[in-house]
PDB file of C-alpha atoms in Angstrom:
ATOM      1  CA  ASN R   1      18.209  81.534 -20.183  1.00 92.00           C
ATOM      2  CA  PHE R   2      20.119  82.121 -16.937  1.00 94.00           C
ATOM      3  CA  LYS R   3      19.088  78.668 -15.678  1.00 94.00           C
ATOM      4  CA  LYS R   4      20.389  77.071 -18.892  1.00 93.00           C
ATOM      5  CA  TYR R   5      23.855  78.386 -17.957  1.00 95.00           C
ATOM      6  CA  GLY R   6      23.710  77.334 -14.318  1.00 95.00           C
ATOM      7  CA  ILE R   7      22.769  80.755 -12.963  1.00 96.00           C
ATOM      8  CA  PHE R   8      20.092  80.272 -10.330  1.00 97.00           C
ATOM      9  CA  ASP R   9      20.247  83.365  -8.091  1.00 97.00           C
ATOM     10  CA  ILE R  10      18.520  86.335  -9.721  1.00 97.00           C
ATOM     11  CA  VAL R  11      17.626  89.817  -8.477  1.00 97.00           C
ATOM     12  CA  PHE R  12      14.904  91.761 -10.276  1.00 97.00           C
ATOM     13  CA  SER R  13      15.248  95.538 -10.041  1.00 96.00           C
ATOM     14  CA  ILE R  14      11.670  96.749 -10.323  1.00 96.00           C
ATOM     15  CA  GLY R  15       9.564  99.838  -9.830  1.00 93.00           C
ATOM     16  CA  TYR R  16       6.504 100.317 -12.018  1.00 91.00           C
ATOM     17  CA  ARG R  17       3.840  97.709 -11.188  1.00 93.00           C
ATOM     18  CA  ALA R  18       6.244  95.993  -8.793  1.00 96.00           C
ATOM     19  CA  ASP R  19       3.446  94.097  -7.038  1.00 96.00           C
ATOM     20  CA  GLN R  20       2.217  92.533 -10.295  1.00 97.00           C
ATOM     21  CA  ILE R  21       5.752  91.451 -11.209  1.00 96.00           C
ATOM     22  CA  LYS R  22       6.305  89.912  -7.768  1.00 97.00           C
ATOM     23  CA  GLU R  23       2.938  88.157  -7.920  1.00 97.00           C
ATOM     24  CA  TYR R  24       3.710  86.624 -11.316  1.00 96.00           C
ATOM     25  CA  PHE R  25       7.327  85.549 -10.727  1.00 96.00           C
ATOM     26  CA  GLY R  26       7.144  84.886  -6.988  1.00 97.00           C
ATOM     27  CA  ASP R  27      10.321  83.448  -5.524  1.00 98.00           C
ATOM     28  CA  GLY R  28      11.266  81.787  -8.848  1.00 97.00           C
ATOM     29  CA  ASN R  29      10.479  78.281  -7.619  1.00 96.00           C
ATOM     30  CA  LYS R  30       8.205  77.467 -10.579  1.00 93.00           C
ATOM     31  CA  TRP R  31      11.195  78.102 -12.910  1.00 91.00           C
ATOM     32  CA  GLY R  32      13.756  76.352 -10.720  1.00 95.00           C
ATOM     33  CA  VAL R  33      15.599  79.574  -9.781  1.00 97.00           C
ATOM     34  CA  ASN R  34      15.795  81.851  -6.740  1.00 98.00           C
ATOM     35  CA  ILE R  35      14.373  85.326  -7.322  1.00 98.00           C
ATOM     36  CA  GLU R  36      14.785  88.298  -4.999  1.00 97.00           C
ATOM     37  CA  TYR R  37      13.551  91.831  -5.591  1.00 97.00           C
ATOM     38  CA  CYS R  38      15.066  95.279  -5.305  1.00 97.00           C
ATOM     39  CA  VAL R  39      12.253  97.837  -5.501  1.00 97.00           C
ATOM     40  CA  GLU R  40      12.933 101.376  -6.702  1.00 94.00           C
ATOM     41  CA  GLU R  41      10.657 103.801  -4.870  1.00 92.00           C
ATOM     42  CA  GLN R  42      11.744 106.507  -7.336  1.00 93.00           C
ATOM     43  CA  PRO R  43      13.239 105.765 -10.789  1.00 93.00           C
ATOM     44  CA  LEU R  44      17.006 105.359 -10.463  1.00 95.00           C
ATOM     45  CA  GLY R  45      17.972 104.908 -14.129  1.00 95.00           C
ATOM     46  CA  THR R  46      19.936 101.912 -15.358  1.00 94.00           C
ATOM     47  CA  GLY R  47      23.004 102.769 -13.292  1.00 96.00           C
ATOM     48  CA  GLY R  48      21.214 103.571 -10.049  1.00 96.00           C
ATOM     49  CA  ALA R  49      19.099 100.430 -10.330  1.00 96.00           C
ATOM     50  CA  ILE R  50      22.142  98.192 -10.836  1.00 96.00           C
ATOM     51  CA  ARG R  51      24.024  99.905  -8.023  1.00 95.00           C
ATOM     52  CA  LYS R  52      21.121  99.435  -5.600  1.00 95.00           C
ATOM     53  CA  ALA R  53      20.427  95.816  -6.621  1.00 95.00           C
ATOM     54  CA  THR R  54      24.084  94.787  -6.221  1.00 95.00           C
ATOM     55  CA  ALA R  55      24.792  96.624  -2.949  1.00 92.00           C
ATOM     56  CA  GLY R  56      27.245  94.578  -0.895  1.00 90.00           C
ATOM     57  CA  LEU R  57      28.111  92.204  -3.741  1.00 92.00           C
ATOM     58  CA  ARG R  58      31.810  91.327  -3.894  1.00 94.00           C
ATOM     59  CA  GLU R  59      31.971  88.987  -6.891  1.00 96.00           C
ATOM     60  CA  THR R  60      31.559  89.112 -10.662  1.00 97.00           C
ATOM     61  CA  PHE R  61      27.901  89.444 -11.616  1.00 97.00           C
ATOM     62  CA  LEU R  62      25.689  89.426 -14.711  1.00 98.00           C
ATOM     63  CA  VAL R  63      23.125  92.012 -15.798  1.00 97.00           C
ATOM     64  CA  ILE R  64      20.435  91.909 -18.430  1.00 96.00           C
ATOM     65  CA  ASN R  65      18.214  94.809 -19.445  1.00 94.00           C
ATOM     66  CA  GLY R  66      14.566  94.043 -18.806  1.00 90.00           C
ATOM     67  CA  ASP R  67      13.283  95.653 -22.003  1.00 90.00           C
ATOM     68  CA  ASN R  68      14.929  93.173 -24.391  1.00 92.00           C
ATOM     69  CA  LEU R  69      14.337  89.551 -25.286  1.00 94.00           C
ATOM     70  CA  ALA R  70      17.588  87.682 -25.908  1.00 95.00           C
ATOM     71  CA  ASN R  71      19.152  84.244 -25.610  1.00 96.00           C
ATOM     72  CA  PHE R  72      22.642  85.326 -24.578  1.00 97.00           C
ATOM     73  CA  ASP R  73      25.432  82.755 -24.479  1.00 97.00           C
ATOM     74  CA  TRP R  74      26.589  83.525 -20.936  1.00 97.00           C
ATOM     75  CA  ASP R  75      29.429  80.981 -21.153  1.00 97.00           C
ATOM     76  CA  LYS R  76      30.859  82.912 -24.108  1.00 97.00           C
ATOM     77  CA  LEU R  77      30.445  86.280 -22.369  1.00 98.00           C
ATOM     78  CA  ILE R  78      32.056  85.043 -19.143  1.00 98.00           C
ATOM     79  CA  SER R  79      34.900  83.383 -21.067  1.00 98.00           C
ATOM     80  CA  THR R  80      35.656  86.630 -22.926  1.00 98.00           C
ATOM     81  CA  HIS R  81      35.480  88.546 -19.656  1.00 98.00           C
ATOM     82  CA  LYS R  82      38.022  86.278 -17.950  1.00 98.00           C
ATOM     83  CA  ARG R  83      40.346  85.938 -20.954  1.00 97.00           C
ATOM     84  CA  THR R  84      40.622  89.689 -21.481  1.00 97.00           C
ATOM     85  CA  ASP R  85      40.795  90.526 -17.760  1.00 97.00           C
ATOM     86  CA  ALA R  86      37.950  92.976 -18.393  1.00 97.00           C
ATOM     87  CA  LYS R  87      36.138  94.974 -15.757  1.00 98.00           C
ATOM     88  CA  ILE R  88      33.007  95.023 -17.948  1.00 98.00           C
ATOM     89  CA  THR R  89      32.086  92.820 -20.906  1.00 98.00           C
ATOM     90  CA  LEU R  90      29.092  93.775 -23.024  1.00 98.00           C
ATOM     91  CA  ALA R  91      27.117  91.653 -25.463  1.00 98.00           C
ATOM     92  CA  LEU R  92      27.036  93.456 -28.802  1.00 98.00           C
ATOM     93  CA  PHE R  93      24.501  92.691 -31.514  1.00 97.00           C
ATOM     94  CA  PRO R  94      24.647  93.711 -35.191  1.00 97.00           C
ATOM     95  CA  VAL R  95      21.809  96.012 -36.262  1.00 95.00           C
ATOM     96  CA  GLU R  96      20.736  97.177 -39.697  1.00 93.00           C
ATOM     97  CA  ASP R  97      19.712 100.709 -38.702  1.00 94.00           C
ATOM     98  CA  VAL R  98      22.595 102.153 -36.674  1.00 95.00           C
ATOM     99  CA  THR R  99      20.814 105.516 -36.456  1.00 94.00           C
ATOM    100  CA  GLN R 100      18.540 104.117 -33.725  1.00 90.00           C
ATOM    101  CA  PHE R 101      21.187 102.792 -31.310  1.00 90.00           C
ATOM    102  CA  GLY R 102      24.421 103.428 -29.432  1.00 88.00           C
ATOM    103  CA  ILE R 103      27.052 101.887 -31.722  1.00 95.00           C
ATOM    104  CA  ALA R 104      30.387 100.554 -30.485  1.00 96.00           C
ATOM    105  CA  GLU R 105      33.760 101.594 -31.806  1.00 96.00           C
ATOM    106  CA  LEU R 106      36.113  98.667 -31.284  1.00 97.00           C
ATOM    107  CA  GLU R 107      39.802  97.920 -31.193  1.00 96.00           C
ATOM    108  CA  GLY R 108      39.787  94.138 -31.402  1.00 96.00           C
ATOM    109  CA  GLU R 109      37.422  93.110 -28.606  1.00 97.00           C
ATOM    110  CA  ARG R 110      38.048  96.258 -26.567  1.00 97.00           C
ATOM    111  CA  ILE R 111      35.361  98.939 -26.712  1.00 97.00           C
ATOM    112  CA  LYS R 112      36.945 102.340 -27.301  1.00 96.00           C
ATOM    113  CA  ARG R 113      33.680 104.293 -27.121  1.00 93.00           C
ATOM    114  CA  PHE R 114      30.035 104.384 -28.122  1.00 91.00           C
ATOM    115  CA  VAL R 115      28.639 106.715 -30.766  1.00 90.00           C
ATOM    116  CA  GLU R 116      25.006 107.460 -29.977  1.00 87.00           C
ATOM    117  CA  LYS R 117      22.669 107.158 -32.990  1.00 90.00           C
ATOM    118  CA  PRO R 118      25.240 107.994 -35.664  1.00 94.00           C
ATOM    119  CA  LYS R 119      24.471 108.732 -39.283  1.00 95.00           C
ATOM    120  CA  GLN R 120      24.764 105.532 -41.329  1.00 94.00           C
ATOM    121  CA  GLU R 121      27.933 106.715 -43.081  1.00 94.00           C
ATOM    122  CA  GLU R 122      29.573 107.821 -39.800  1.00 94.00           C
ATOM    123  CA  ALA R 123      28.974 104.665 -37.765  1.00 95.00           C
ATOM    124  CA  PRO R 124      32.193 103.011 -36.517  1.00 96.00           C
ATOM    125  CA  SER R 125      30.510  99.563 -36.769  1.00 97.00           C
ATOM    126  CA  ASN R 126      27.016  98.115 -36.804  1.00 97.00           C
ATOM    127  CA  LEU R 127      27.325  96.652 -33.284  1.00 97.00           C
ATOM    128  CA  ASN R 128      24.796  97.818 -30.707  1.00 95.00           C
ATOM    129  CA  ASN R 129      24.867  97.398 -26.930  1.00 94.00           C
ATOM    130  CA  ALA R 130      22.462  94.454 -26.576  1.00 95.00           C
ATOM    131  CA  GLY R 131      21.917  94.860 -22.830  1.00 95.00           C
ATOM    132  CA  GLY R 132      23.762  91.802 -21.483  1.00 97.00           C
ATOM    133  CA  TYR R 133      26.766  92.483 -19.233  1.00 98.00           C
ATOM    134  CA  VAL R 134      29.381  90.715 -17.140  1.00 98.00           C
ATOM    135  CA  MET R 135      30.652  93.155 -14.514  1.00 98.00           C
ATOM    136  CA  GLU R 136      33.107  93.439 -11.651  1.00 97.00           C
ATOM    137  CA  PRO R 137      31.553  95.099  -8.582  1.00 96.00           C
ATOM    138  CA  GLU R 138      34.225  97.796  -8.273  1.00 95.00           C
ATOM    139  CA  VAL R 139      33.179  99.396 -11.582  1.00 94.00           C
ATOM    140  CA  LEU R 140      30.051 100.676  -9.892  1.00 92.00           C
ATOM    141  CA  ASP R 141      32.183 102.957  -7.722  1.00 93.00           C
ATOM    142  CA  VAL R 142      32.279 105.461 -10.613  1.00 94.00           C
ATOM    143  CA  LEU R 143      28.502 105.892 -10.467  1.00 93.00           C
ATOM    144  CA  PRO R 144      27.048 108.903  -8.666  1.00 92.00           C
ATOM    145  CA  GLU R 145      24.454 108.347  -5.934  1.00 90.00           C
ATOM    146  CA  GLY R 146      20.811 108.316  -6.988  1.00 91.00           C
ATOM    147  CA  PHE R 147      19.648 108.502 -10.588  1.00 96.00           C
ATOM    148  CA  CYS R 148      22.308 107.684 -13.187  1.00 96.00           C
ATOM    149  CA  MET R 149      22.696 105.772 -16.433  1.00 94.00           C
ATOM    150  CA  ILE R 150      25.066 102.797 -16.631  1.00 93.00           C
ATOM    151  CA  GLU R 151      25.795 103.526 -20.289  1.00 91.00           C
ATOM    152  CA  ARG R 152      26.876 107.144 -19.823  1.00 90.00           C
ATOM    153  CA  ASP R 153      28.039 107.195 -16.212  1.00 94.00           C
ATOM    154  CA  CYS R 154      29.966 103.915 -16.235  1.00 94.00           C
ATOM    155  CA  PHE R 155      30.650 102.406 -19.665  1.00 93.00           C
ATOM    156  CA  GLU R 156      31.601 105.697 -21.313  1.00 91.00           C
ATOM    157  CA  LYS R 157      33.770 106.742 -18.352  1.00 93.00           C
ATOM    158  CA  LEU R 158      35.660 103.442 -18.176  1.00 95.00           C
ATOM    159  CA  ALA R 159      36.043 102.659 -21.903  1.00 94.00           C
ATOM    160  CA  PRO R 160      39.024 105.049 -22.331  1.00 93.00           C
ATOM    161  CA  GLN R 161      40.800 103.128 -19.544  1.00 94.00           C
ATOM    162  CA  GLY R 162      40.824  99.981 -21.697  1.00 95.00           C
ATOM    163  CA  VAL R 163      38.770  97.838 -19.297  1.00 97.00           C
ATOM    164  CA  VAL R 164      35.500  97.546 -21.268  1.00 98.00           C
ATOM    165  CA  PHE R 165      35.354  94.619 -23.686  1.00 98.00           C
ATOM    166  CA  SER R 166      32.817  93.072 -26.016  1.00 97.00           C
ATOM    167  CA  SER R 167      31.454  89.710 -27.049  1.00 97.00           C
ATOM    168  CA  ARG R 168      29.402  89.532 -30.239  1.00 97.00           C
ATOM    169  CA  HIS R 169      25.989  87.984 -29.654  1.00 97.00           C
ATOM    170  CA  GLU R 170      25.008  85.641 -32.480  1.00 93.00           C
ATOM    171  CA  GLY R 171      21.604  84.553 -31.188  1.00 94.00           C
ATOM    172  CA  GLN R 172      18.243  86.225 -30.813  1.00 96.00           C
ATOM    173  CA  TRP R 173      17.889  89.828 -29.702  1.00 96.00           C
ATOM    174  CA  PHE R 174      14.675  91.823 -29.779  1.00 95.00           C
ATOM    175  CA  PRO R 175      14.205  95.229 -28.166  1.00 93.00           C
ATOM    176  CA  THR R 176      10.733  95.617 -26.638  1.00 94.00           C
ATOM    177  CA  ASP R 177      10.769  99.271 -25.593  1.00 89.00           C
ATOM    178  CA  THR R 178       7.781 100.229 -27.767  1.00 92.00           C
ATOM    179  CA  LEU R 179       4.516  98.400 -28.385  1.00 95.00           C
ATOM    180  CA  GLU R 180       5.412  97.931 -32.042  1.00 96.00           C
ATOM    181  CA  LYS R 181       8.737  96.300 -31.116  1.00 93.00           C
ATOM    182  CA  TYR R 182       7.063  94.265 -28.370  1.00 94.00           C
ATOM    183  CA  TYR R 183       4.496  92.779 -30.756  1.00 96.00           C
ATOM    184  CA  TYR R 184       7.225  92.038 -33.314  1.00 96.00           C
ATOM    185  CA  ALA R 185       9.291  90.264 -30.639  1.00 94.00           C
ATOM    186  CA  GLU R 186       6.281  88.328 -29.435  1.00 93.00           C
ATOM    187  CA  GLU R 187       5.708  87.006 -32.962  1.00 95.00           C
ATOM    188  CA  ASN R 188       9.354  86.241 -33.780  1.00 95.00           C
ATOM    189  CA  PHE R 189      11.176  85.275 -30.568  1.00 94.00           C
ATOM    190  CA  THR R 190      11.775  81.541 -30.286  1.00 91.00           C
ATOM    191  CA  SER R 191      10.945  80.436 -26.766  1.00 82.00           C
ATOM    192  CA  LEU R 192      13.825  79.309 -24.527  1.00 72.00           C
ATOM    193  CA  TYR R 193      11.785  76.474 -23.014  1.00 63.00           C
TER     194      TYR R 193
END
């Protein structure tokens, strides 16, 4: 999906079974991309992993969570990011069961806050963080050293400042964080190539 949008330089942040992942993906040559690896010796959480993998980066970058299958429209996300002068732009995806996800409260395209696993009747929307982000490197300065979560320690801290925006994802999105969800995604995800 990154290659489709002209994104060829990719860093995998890995830990568990790192050697198997490296062996399978190699340097990315067989997919026509360049892959590098950032290995977590100890789990760093989503925030710590992103911070470590982007160390020294001074330009806008993209992030995708590794436990989802999605065909994000990166052109749309980047366009929203530039147009709104956002510091972070998140892909949001509509879900039927809001009680299982962090749900966004919006003001236009700006994300005011996330409500974690709300009751159906108390949900501010049905839009879930789909795990695709466009980010400016300076936003990572709010993260503590070591283990931290990008959702809590970055997005939630910066949303009240009016710099976190959204782009609604209209394509495929399948979480794969349980075996049941993985098998469902495997059966229903339409291949990108």
